[in-house]
Amino acid sequence: MIKKHYDIIIVGSGPSGVFAALELLRSRQDIKILLIEKGRDIDKRICPMKKSGISCSECPECSLLSGWGGAGAYSDGKLTLSPHIGGSLVKYIGSDSLQSMIRDADRTYVTYGAPDEVYGPEEDDITTLTKRAAEHDLTFIPSKIRHI
């Protein structure tokens, strides 16, 4: 058996694994990375639930979650470009750092083929939508979205 040496082994090729590999390669181009994924190739990821309309079969290797891109491979492809939507990261790393990371991730997606167009409310609509939301005890969070 041929022994191979890797500097880093990344388990999982979902967005976190893929971006971890990209960041490592940006910092050191000579680094040897092994990216391991238990899921099938995208064209072989078939879910019995989607195919036949039955309830989840709890497959040992879920085709919706496992494989290159993780669950995102089957999402509708929205990348929310706001530090205020999607979790509490802003609490841990601050708004400026998080916004910088979001911009970097967004640029990476565009570099690899995401469309240039970004969607979101027009500036004139933000005031109106904020007031309408407040009337119902809701908070409107204006956000730009890239549809991948």
CSV table of N, CA and C in Angstrom, one decimal:
chain,number,residue,atom,x,y,z
A,1,MET,N,0.8,-1.2,0.0
A,1,MET,CA,0.0,0.0,0.0
A,1,MET,C,0.9,1.2,0.0
A,2,ILE,N,0.5,2.2,-0.8
A,2,ILE,CA,1.3,3.4,-0.9
A,2,ILE,C,0.8,4.4,0.2
A,3,LYS,N,1.8,4.8,1.0
A,3,LYS,CA,1.4,5.8,2.0
A,3,LYS,C,1.5,7.2,1.4
A,4,LYS,N,0.4,8.0,1.7
A,4,LYS,CA,0.4,9.4,1.3
A,4,LYS,C,0.4,10.3,2.5
A,5,HIS,N,1.0,11.4,2.4
A,5,HIS,CA,1.1,12.4,3.4
A,5,HIS,C,0.2,13.6,3.1
A,6,TYR,N,-0.6,13.9,4.1
A,6,TYR,CA,-1.4,15.2,3.9
A,6,TYR,C,-1.1,16.0,5.1
A,7,ASP,N,-1.1,17.3,4.9
A,7,ASP,CA,-0.9,18.3,6.0
A,7,ASP,C,-2.1,18.4,6.8
A,8,ILE,N,-3.3,18.4,6.1
A,8,ILE,CA,-4.6,18.6,6.7
A,8,ILE,C,-5.6,17.6,6.1
A,9,ILE,N,-6.4,17.0,6.9
A,9,ILE,CA,-7.5,16.2,6.4
A,9,ILE,C,-8.8,16.9,6.9
A,10,ILE,N,-9.7,17.2,5.9
A,10,ILE,CA,-11.0,17.8,6.2
A,10,ILE,C,-12.1,16.8,6.0
A,11,VAL,N,-12.9,16.6,7.0
A,11,VAL,CA,-14.0,15.6,6.9
A,11,VAL,C,-15.3,16.3,6.6
A,12,GLY,N,-15.8,16.1,5.4
A,12,GLY,CA,-17.1,16.7,5.0
A,12,GLY,C,-16.9,17.8,4.0
A,13,SER,N,-17.6,17.7,2.8
A,13,SER,CA,-17.4,18.7,1.8
A,13,SER,C,-18.7,19.5,1.6
A,14,GLY,N,-19.3,19.8,2.8
A,14,GLY,CA,-20.3,20.9,2.8
A,14,GLY,C,-19.7,22.2,2.7
A,15,PRO,N,-20.4,23.3,2.8
A,15,PRO,CA,-19.8,24.6,2.7
A,15,PRO,C,-18.7,24.9,3.6
A,16,SER,N,-18.8,24.4,4.9
A,16,SER,CA,-17.7,24.6,5.8
A,16,SER,C,-16.4,23.9,5.4
A,17,GLY,N,-16.5,22.7,5.0
A,17,GLY,CA,-15.3,21.9,4.5
A,17,GLY,C,-14.7,22.5,3.3
A,18,VAL,N,-15.5,22.9,2.3
A,18,VAL,CA,-15.0,23.5,1.1
A,18,VAL,C,-14.3,24.8,1.4
A,19,PHE,N,-15.0,25.7,2.2
A,19,PHE,CA,-14.4,27.0,2.5
A,19,PHE,C,-13.1,26.9,3.4
A,20,ALA,N,-13.1,25.9,4.2
A,20,ALA,CA,-11.9,25.6,5.0
A,20,ALA,C,-10.7,25.3,4.1
A,21,ALA,N,-11.0,24.4,3.1
A,21,ALA,CA,-9.9,24.0,2.2
A,21,ALA,C,-9.5,25.3,1.4
A,22,LEU,N,-10.4,26.1,0.9
A,22,LEU,CA,-10.1,27.3,0.2
A,22,LEU,C,-9.2,28.2,1.0
A,23,GLU,N,-9.6,28.5,2.2
A,23,GLU,CA,-8.9,29.4,3.1
A,23,GLU,C,-7.5,28.8,3.4
A,24,LEU,N,-7.3,27.5,3.6
A,24,LEU,CA,-6.0,27.0,3.8
A,24,LEU,C,-5.1,27.1,2.6
A,25,LEU,N,-5.7,26.9,1.4
A,25,LEU,CA,-4.9,27.0,0.2
A,25,LEU,C,-4.6,28.5,-0.1
A,26,ARG,N,-5.4,29.4,0.3
A,26,ARG,CA,-5.0,30.9,0.2
A,26,ARG,C,-3.9,31.2,1.1
A,27,SER,N,-3.8,30.6,2.2
A,27,SER,CA,-2.7,30.9,3.2
A,27,SER,C,-1.4,30.2,2.8
A,28,ARG,N,-1.5,29.0,2.2
A,28,ARG,CA,-0.3,28.2,1.9
A,28,ARG,C,-0.6,27.4,0.7
A,29,GLN,N,-0.2,27.8,-0.5
A,29,GLN,CA,-0.5,27.1,-1.7
A,29,GLN,C,0.2,25.7,-1.8
A,30,ASP,N,1.2,25.5,-1.1
A,30,ASP,CA,1.9,24.2,-1.1
A,30,ASP,C,1.3,23.1,-0.2
A,31,ILE,N,0.3,23.5,0.5
A,31,ILE,CA,-0.3,22.6,1.5
A,31,ILE,C,-1.0,21.4,0.8
A,32,LYS,N,-0.9,20.2,1.4
A,32,LYS,CA,-1.6,19.0,0.8
A,32,LYS,C,-2.8,18.8,1.7
A,33,ILE,N,-4.0,18.8,1.0
A,33,ILE,CA,-5.2,18.7,1.8
A,33,ILE,C,-6.0,17.5,1.2
A,34,LEU,N,-6.5,16.6,2.1
A,34,LEU,CA,-7.4,15.6,1.7
A,34,LEU,C,-8.8,15.9,2.2
A,35,LEU,N,-9.7,16.0,1.3
A,35,LEU,CA,-11.1,16.3,1.6
A,35,LEU,C,-11.9,15.1,1.5
A,36,ILE,N,-12.4,14.6,2.6
A,36,ILE,CA,-13.1,13.3,2.7
A,36,ILE,C,-14.6,13.6,2.7
A,37,GLU,N,-15.4,12.8,1.9
A,37,GLU,CA,-16.9,13.0,1.9
A,37,GLU,C,-17.5,11.6,1.9
A,38,LYS,N,-18.4,11.3,2.8
A,38,LYS,CA,-19.1,10.0,2.8
A,38,LYS,C,-20.2,9.9,1.8
A,39,GLY,N,-20.7,11.1,1.4
A,39,GLY,CA,-21.9,11.1,0.5
A,39,GLY,C,-21.5,10.7,-0.9
A,40,ARG,N,-22.6,10.5,-1.7
A,40,ARG,CA,-22.4,10.1,-3.1
A,40,ARG,C,-22.2,11.4,-4.0
A,41,ASP,N,-21.8,11.1,-5.2
A,41,ASP,CA,-21.7,12.2,-6.2
A,41,ASP,C,-23.1,12.8,-6.4
A,42,ILE,N,-23.1,14.0,-6.8
A,42,ILE,CA,-24.4,14.7,-6.9
A,42,ILE,C,-25.4,14.0,-7.8
A,43,ASP,N,-24.9,13.4,-8.9
A,43,ASP,CA,-25.8,12.7,-9.8
A,43,ASP,C,-26.3,11.4,-9.3
A,44,LYS,N,-25.8,10.9,-8.2
A,44,LYS,CA,-26.2,9.7,-7.6
A,44,LYS,C,-26.9,9.9,-6.2
A,45,ARG,N,-27.1,11.1,-5.9
A,45,ARG,CA,-27.8,11.4,-4.6
A,45,ARG,C,-29.3,11.4,-4.9
A,46,ILE,N,-29.9,10.3,-4.6
A,46,ILE,CA,-31.3,10.1,-4.8
A,46,ILE,C,-32.0,9.7,-3.4
A,47,CYS,N,-33.0,10.5,-3.1
A,47,CYS,CA,-33.7,10.3,-1.8
A,47,CYS,C,-35.0,9.5,-2.1
A,48,PRO,N,-35.2,8.4,-1.5
A,48,PRO,CA,-36.4,7.6,-1.7
A,48,PRO,C,-37.7,8.4,-1.4
A,49,MET,N,-37.6,9.3,-0.4
A,49,MET,CA,-38.7,10.1,0.0
A,49,MET,C,-39.1,11.1,-1.1
A,50,LYS,N,-38.1,11.7,-1.8
A,50,LYS,CA,-38.5,12.6,-2.9
A,50,LYS,C,-38.9,11.8,-4.1
A,51,LYS,N,-38.3,10.6,-4.3
A,51,LYS,CA,-38.6,9.8,-5.5
A,51,LYS,C,-40.1,9.3,-5.4
A,52,SER,N,-40.5,8.8,-4.3
A,52,SER,CA,-41.8,8.1,-4.2
A,52,SER,C,-42.8,8.8,-3.4
A,53,GLY,N,-42.4,9.8,-2.7
A,53,GLY,CA,-43.4,10.6,-1.9
A,53,GLY,C,-43.7,9.9,-0.5
A,54,ILE,N,-42.9,8.9,-0.1
A,54,ILE,CA,-43.0,8.3,1.2
A,54,ILE,C,-42.4,9.1,2.2
A,55,SER,N,-42.6,8.8,3.5
A,55,SER,CA,-42.0,9.6,4.6
A,55,SER,C,-40.5,9.1,4.7
A,56,CYS,N,-39.7,9.9,5.4
A,56,CYS,CA,-38.3,9.6,5.5
A,56,CYS,C,-38.0,8.2,5.9
A,57,SER,N,-37.1,7.6,5.2
A,57,SER,CA,-36.7,6.2,5.4
A,57,SER,C,-35.5,6.1,6.4
A,58,GLU,N,-35.0,7.3,6.8
A,58,GLU,CA,-33.9,7.3,7.7
A,58,GLU,C,-32.7,6.5,7.2
A,59,CYS,N,-32.3,6.7,6.0
A,59,CYS,CA,-31.2,6.0,5.3
A,59,CYS,C,-29.9,6.3,6.2
A,60,PRO,N,-29.0,5.3,6.2
A,60,PRO,CA,-27.8,5.4,7.0
A,60,PRO,C,-27.0,6.6,6.4
A,61,GLU,N,-27.1,6.8,5.1
A,61,GLU,CA,-26.3,7.9,4.5
A,61,GLU,C,-27.4,8.8,3.7
A,62,CYS,N,-27.8,9.8,4.3
A,62,CYS,CA,-28.9,10.7,3.8
A,62,CYS,C,-28.4,11.4,2.5
A,63,SER,N,-29.1,11.1,1.4
A,63,SER,CA,-28.7,11.8,0.1
A,63,SER,C,-29.0,13.2,0.1
A,64,LEU,N,-29.9,13.7,0.9
A,64,LEU,CA,-30.2,15.1,1.0
A,64,LEU,C,-29.1,15.9,1.7
A,65,LEU,N,-28.5,15.3,2.7
A,65,LEU,CA,-27.5,16.0,3.5
A,65,LEU,C,-26.1,15.7,3.2
A,66,SER,N,-25.8,14.5,2.7
A,66,SER,CA,-24.4,14.0,2.5
A,66,SER,C,-24.0,14.1,1.0
A,67,GLY,N,-22.8,14.5,0.8
A,67,GLY,CA,-22.3,14.7,-0.6
A,67,GLY,C,-21.7,16.1,-0.7
A,68,TRP,N,-21.0,16.3,-1.8
A,68,TRP,CA,-20.4,17.6,-2.1
A,68,TRP,C,-21.5,18.7,-2.0
A,69,GLY,N,-21.2,19.8,-1.2
A,69,GLY,CA,-22.1,20.9,-1.0
A,69,GLY,C,-23.1,20.7,0.1
A,70,GLY,N,-23.1,19.5,0.7
A,70,GLY,CA,-24.0,19.2,1.8
A,70,GLY,C,-25.4,19.4,1.4
A,71,ALA,N,-26.2,19.8,2.4
A,71,ALA,CA,-27.6,20.1,2.2
A,71,ALA,C,-27.8,21.2,1.2
A,72,GLY,N,-26.9,22.1,1.1
A,72,GLY,CA,-27.0,23.3,0.2
A,72,GLY,C,-27.1,22.9,-1.3
A,73,ALA,N,-26.6,21.7,-1.6
A,73,ALA,CA,-26.7,21.2,-3.0
A,73,ALA,C,-28.2,21.2,-3.4
A,74,TYR,N,-29.1,21.0,-2.5
A,74,TYR,CA,-30.5,20.9,-2.8
A,74,TYR,C,-31.3,22.1,-2.3
A,75,SER,N,-30.7,23.1,-1.8
A,75,SER,CA,-31.4,24.2,-1.4
A,75,SER,C,-31.8,25.1,-2.6
A,76,ASP,N,-32.6,26.1,-2.3
A,76,ASP,CA,-33.0,27.0,-3.5
A,76,ASP,C,-31.9,28.0,-3.8
A,77,GLY,N,-30.7,27.9,-3.1
A,77,GLY,CA,-29.6,28.7,-3.5
A,77,GLY,C,-29.6,30.2,-3.1
A,78,LYS,N,-30.1,30.5,-1.9
A,78,LYS,CA,-30.1,31.9,-1.5
A,78,LYS,C,-28.9,32.1,-0.5
A,79,LEU,N,-28.1,33.1,-0.8
A,79,LEU,CA,-27.0,33.5,0.0
A,79,LEU,C,-27.4,34.8,0.6
A,80,THR,N,-27.7,34.8,1.9
A,80,THR,CA,-28.1,36.0,2.6
A,80,THR,C,-26.9,36.8,3.0
A,81,LEU,N,-26.8,38.0,2.6
A,81,LEU,CA,-25.6,38.9,2.8
A,81,LEU,C,-25.8,39.8,3.9
A,82,SER,N,-26.2,39.4,5.0
A,82,SER,CA,-26.5,40.2,6.2
A,82,SER,C,-25.9,39.5,7.5
A,83,PRO,N,-25.3,40.2,8.3
A,83,PRO,CA,-24.8,39.6,9.6
A,83,PRO,C,-25.9,39.5,10.6
A,84,HIS,N,-27.1,39.9,10.3
A,84,HIS,CA,-28.2,39.9,11.2
A,84,HIS,C,-29.2,38.8,11.0
A,85,ILE,N,-29.0,38.0,10.0
A,85,ILE,CA,-29.9,36.9,9.7
A,85,ILE,C,-29.1,35.6,9.7
A,86,GLY,N,-29.8,34.6,10.3
A,86,GLY,CA,-29.2,33.2,10.2
A,86,GLY,C,-28.5,32.7,11.4
A,87,GLY,N,-28.5,33.5,12.5
A,87,GLY,CA,-27.8,32.9,13.7
A,87,GLY,C,-27.3,34.0,14.5
A,88,SER,N,-26.4,33.7,15.5
A,88,SER,CA,-25.9,34.6,16.5
A,88,SER,C,-24.4,34.9,16.4
A,89,LEU,N,-23.8,34.7,15.2
A,89,LEU,CA,-22.4,34.9,15.0
A,89,LEU,C,-22.0,36.3,15.4
A,90,VAL,N,-22.8,37.3,15.1
A,90,VAL,CA,-22.5,38.7,15.4
A,90,VAL,C,-22.2,38.8,16.9
A,91,LYS,N,-22.8,38.1,17.7
A,91,LYS,CA,-22.6,38.1,19.2
A,91,LYS,C,-21.2,37.7,19.5
A,92,TYR,N,-20.6,36.8,18.7
A,92,TYR,CA,-19.3,36.2,19.1
A,92,TYR,C,-18.1,36.9,18.4
A,93,ILE,N,-18.3,37.4,17.2
A,93,ILE,CA,-17.2,37.9,16.4
A,93,ILE,C,-17.4,39.4,16.0
A,94,GLY,N,-18.5,39.9,16.3
A,94,GLY,CA,-18.8,41.3,16.0
A,94,GLY,C,-19.3,41.5,14.6
A,95,SER,N,-20.1,42.6,14.4
A,95,SER,CA,-20.7,42.9,13.1
A,95,SER,C,-19.7,43.1,12.0
A,96,ASP,N,-18.7,43.9,12.3
A,96,ASP,CA,-17.7,44.3,11.2
A,96,ASP,C,-17.0,43.1,10.7
A,97,SER,N,-16.5,42.2,11.7
A,97,SER,CA,-15.8,41.0,11.3
A,97,SER,C,-16.7,40.1,10.5
A,98,LEU,N,-17.9,39.9,11.0
A,98,LEU,CA,-18.8,39.0,10.3
A,98,LEU,C,-19.2,39.5,8.9
A,99,GLN,N,-19.4,40.8,8.8
A,99,GLN,CA,-19.7,41.4,7.5
A,99,GLN,C,-18.5,41.2,6.5
A,100,SER,N,-17.3,41.3,7.0
A,100,SER,CA,-16.1,41.1,6.2
A,100,SER,C,-16.1,39.7,5.7
A,101,MET,N,-16.4,38.7,6.6
A,101,MET,CA,-16.4,37.3,6.2
A,101,MET,C,-17.5,37.0,5.2
A,102,ILE,N,-18.7,37.7,5.4
A,102,ILE,CA,-19.8,37.5,4.4
A,102,ILE,C,-19.4,38.0,3.0
A,103,ARG,N,-18.7,39.2,3.0
A,103,ARG,CA,-18.3,39.7,1.7
A,103,ARG,C,-17.3,38.8,1.0
A,104,ASP,N,-16.4,38.2,1.8
A,104,ASP,CA,-15.4,37.3,1.3
A,104,ASP,C,-16.0,36.0,0.7
A,105,ALA,N,-16.9,35.5,1.5
A,105,ALA,CA,-17.6,34.3,1.0
A,105,ALA,C,-18.4,34.6,-0.2
A,106,ASP,N,-19.1,35.7,-0.3
A,106,ASP,CA,-19.9,36.1,-1.4
A,106,ASP,C,-19.0,36.3,-2.7
A,107,ARG,N,-17.8,36.9,-2.5
A,107,ARG,CA,-16.9,37.1,-3.6
A,107,ARG,C,-16.4,35.7,-4.1
A,108,THR,N,-16.2,34.8,-3.2
A,108,THR,CA,-15.8,33.4,-3.6
A,108,THR,C,-16.8,32.8,-4.4
A,109,TYR,N,-18.1,32.9,-4.0
A,109,TYR,CA,-19.2,32.3,-4.8
A,109,TYR,C,-19.3,32.9,-6.2
A,110,VAL,N,-19.1,34.2,-6.3
A,110,VAL,CA,-19.1,34.9,-7.6
A,110,VAL,C,-18.0,34.4,-8.4
A,111,THR,N,-16.8,34.3,-7.8
A,111,THR,CA,-15.6,33.8,-8.5
A,111,THR,C,-15.8,32.5,-9.2
A,112,TYR,N,-16.6,31.6,-8.5
A,112,TYR,CA,-16.8,30.3,-9.0
A,112,TYR,C,-18.2,30.1,-9.7
A,113,GLY,N,-18.8,31.3,-10.1
A,113,GLY,CA,-19.9,31.2,-11.0
A,113,GLY,C,-21.2,31.7,-10.6
A,114,ALA,N,-21.3,32.1,-9.3
A,114,ALA,CA,-22.6,32.7,-8.9
A,114,ALA,C,-22.9,34.0,-9.7
A,115,PRO,N,-24.2,34.2,-10.0
A,115,PRO,CA,-24.5,35.4,-10.8
A,115,PRO,C,-24.2,36.7,-10.1
A,116,ASP,N,-23.9,37.8,-10.8
A,116,ASP,CA,-23.6,39.1,-10.3
A,116,ASP,C,-24.7,39.8,-9.6
A,117,GLU,N,-26.0,39.5,-10.0
A,117,GLU,CA,-27.1,40.2,-9.5
A,117,GLU,C,-27.4,39.9,-8.1
A,118,VAL,N,-27.7,41.0,-7.3
A,118,VAL,CA,-28.1,40.8,-5.9
A,118,VAL,C,-29.5,41.4,-5.7
A,119,TYR,N,-30.3,40.8,-4.9
A,119,TYR,CA,-31.7,41.2,-4.7
A,119,TYR,C,-31.8,41.8,-3.3
A,120,GLY,N,-32.8,42.6,-3.1
A,120,GLY,CA,-33.1,43.2,-1.8
A,120,GLY,C,-34.1,44.4,-2.0
A,121,PRO,N,-34.6,44.8,-0.8
A,121,PRO,CA,-35.5,46.0,-0.9
A,121,PRO,C,-34.8,47.2,-1.4
A,122,GLU,N,-35.5,48.0,-2.1
A,122,GLU,CA,-35.0,49.3,-2.5
A,122,GLU,C,-35.0,50.3,-1.3
A,123,GLU,N,-34.1,51.2,-1.3
A,123,GLU,CA,-34.0,52.1,-0.1
A,123,GLU,C,-35.3,52.8,0.2
A,124,ASP,N,-36.1,53.2,-0.8
A,124,ASP,CA,-37.4,53.8,-0.5
A,124,ASP,C,-38.3,52.9,0.2
A,125,ASP,N,-38.2,51.6,-0.1
A,125,ASP,CA,-39.1,50.6,0.5
A,125,ASP,C,-38.8,50.3,2.0
A,126,ILE,N,-37.5,50.4,2.4
A,126,ILE,CA,-37.1,50.0,3.7
A,126,ILE,C,-37.9,50.7,4.8
A,127,THR,N,-38.0,52.0,4.7
A,127,THR,CA,-38.8,52.8,5.7
A,127,THR,C,-40.2,52.3,5.8
A,128,THR,N,-40.8,52.2,4.7
A,128,THR,CA,-42.2,51.7,4.6
A,128,THR,C,-42.4,50.3,5.3
A,129,LEU,N,-41.5,49.4,4.9
A,129,LEU,CA,-41.6,48.0,5.4
A,129,LEU,C,-41.2,48.0,6.9
A,130,THR,N,-40.3,48.8,7.3
A,130,THR,CA,-40.0,48.8,8.7
A,130,THR,C,-41.2,49.3,9.6
A,131,LYS,N,-41.9,50.3,9.1
A,131,LYS,CA,-43.0,50.8,9.8
A,131,LYS,C,-44.2,49.8,9.8
A,132,ARG,N,-44.4,49.2,8.7
A,132,ARG,CA,-45.5,48.2,8.6
A,132,ARG,C,-45.2,47.0,9.5
A,133,ALA,N,-43.9,46.5,9.6
A,133,ALA,CA,-43.6,45.4,10.4
A,133,ALA,C,-43.8,45.8,11.9
A,134,ALA,N,-43.4,47.0,12.3
A,134,ALA,CA,-43.5,47.5,13.6
A,134,ALA,C,-45.0,47.6,14.1
A,135,GLU,N,-45.9,47.9,13.2
A,135,GLU,CA,-47.3,47.9,13.5
A,135,GLU,C,-47.8,46.5,14.0
A,136,HIS,N,-47.1,45.5,13.6
A,136,HIS,CA,-47.5,44.1,14.0
A,136,HIS,C,-46.5,43.5,15.0
A,137,ASP,N,-45.7,44.4,15.7
A,137,ASP,CA,-44.7,43.9,16.6
A,137,ASP,C,-43.6,43.0,16.0
A,138,LEU,N,-43.3,43.3,14.8
A,138,LEU,CA,-42.2,42.6,14.1
A,138,LEU,C,-41.1,43.5,13.8
A,139,THR,N,-39.9,42.9,13.5
A,139,THR,CA,-38.8,43.7,13.2
A,139,THR,C,-38.4,43.4,11.7
A,140,PHE,N,-38.4,44.4,10.9
A,140,PHE,CA,-38.0,44.2,9.5
A,140,PHE,C,-36.4,44.3,9.4
A,141,ILE,N,-35.8,43.3,8.9
A,141,ILE,CA,-34.3,43.4,8.7
A,141,ILE,C,-34.0,43.4,7.3
A,142,PRO,N,-33.6,44.6,6.8
A,142,PRO,CA,-33.3,44.7,5.3
A,142,PRO,C,-32.1,43.9,5.0
A,143,SER,N,-32.1,43.2,3.9
A,143,SER,CA,-31.0,42.3,3.6
A,143,SER,C,-30.9,42.1,2.1
A,144,LYS,N,-29.7,42.1,1.6
A,144,LYS,CA,-29.4,41.8,0.2
A,144,LYS,C,-29.3,40.2,0.1
A,145,ILE,N,-29.7,39.7,-1.0
A,145,ILE,CA,-29.7,38.2,-1.2
A,145,ILE,C,-29.1,38.0,-2.6
A,146,ARG,N,-28.2,37.0,-2.7
A,146,ARG,CA,-27.7,36.6,-4.0
A,146,ARG,C,-28.3,35.2,-4.2
A,147,HIS,N,-29.0,35.0,-5.4
A,147,HIS,CA,-29.6,33.8,-5.7
A,147,HIS,C,-28.6,33.0,-6.6
A,148,ILE,N,-28.1,31.9,-6.0
A,148,ILE,CA,-27.0,31.1,-6.6
A,148,ILE,C,-27.6,30.1,-7.6
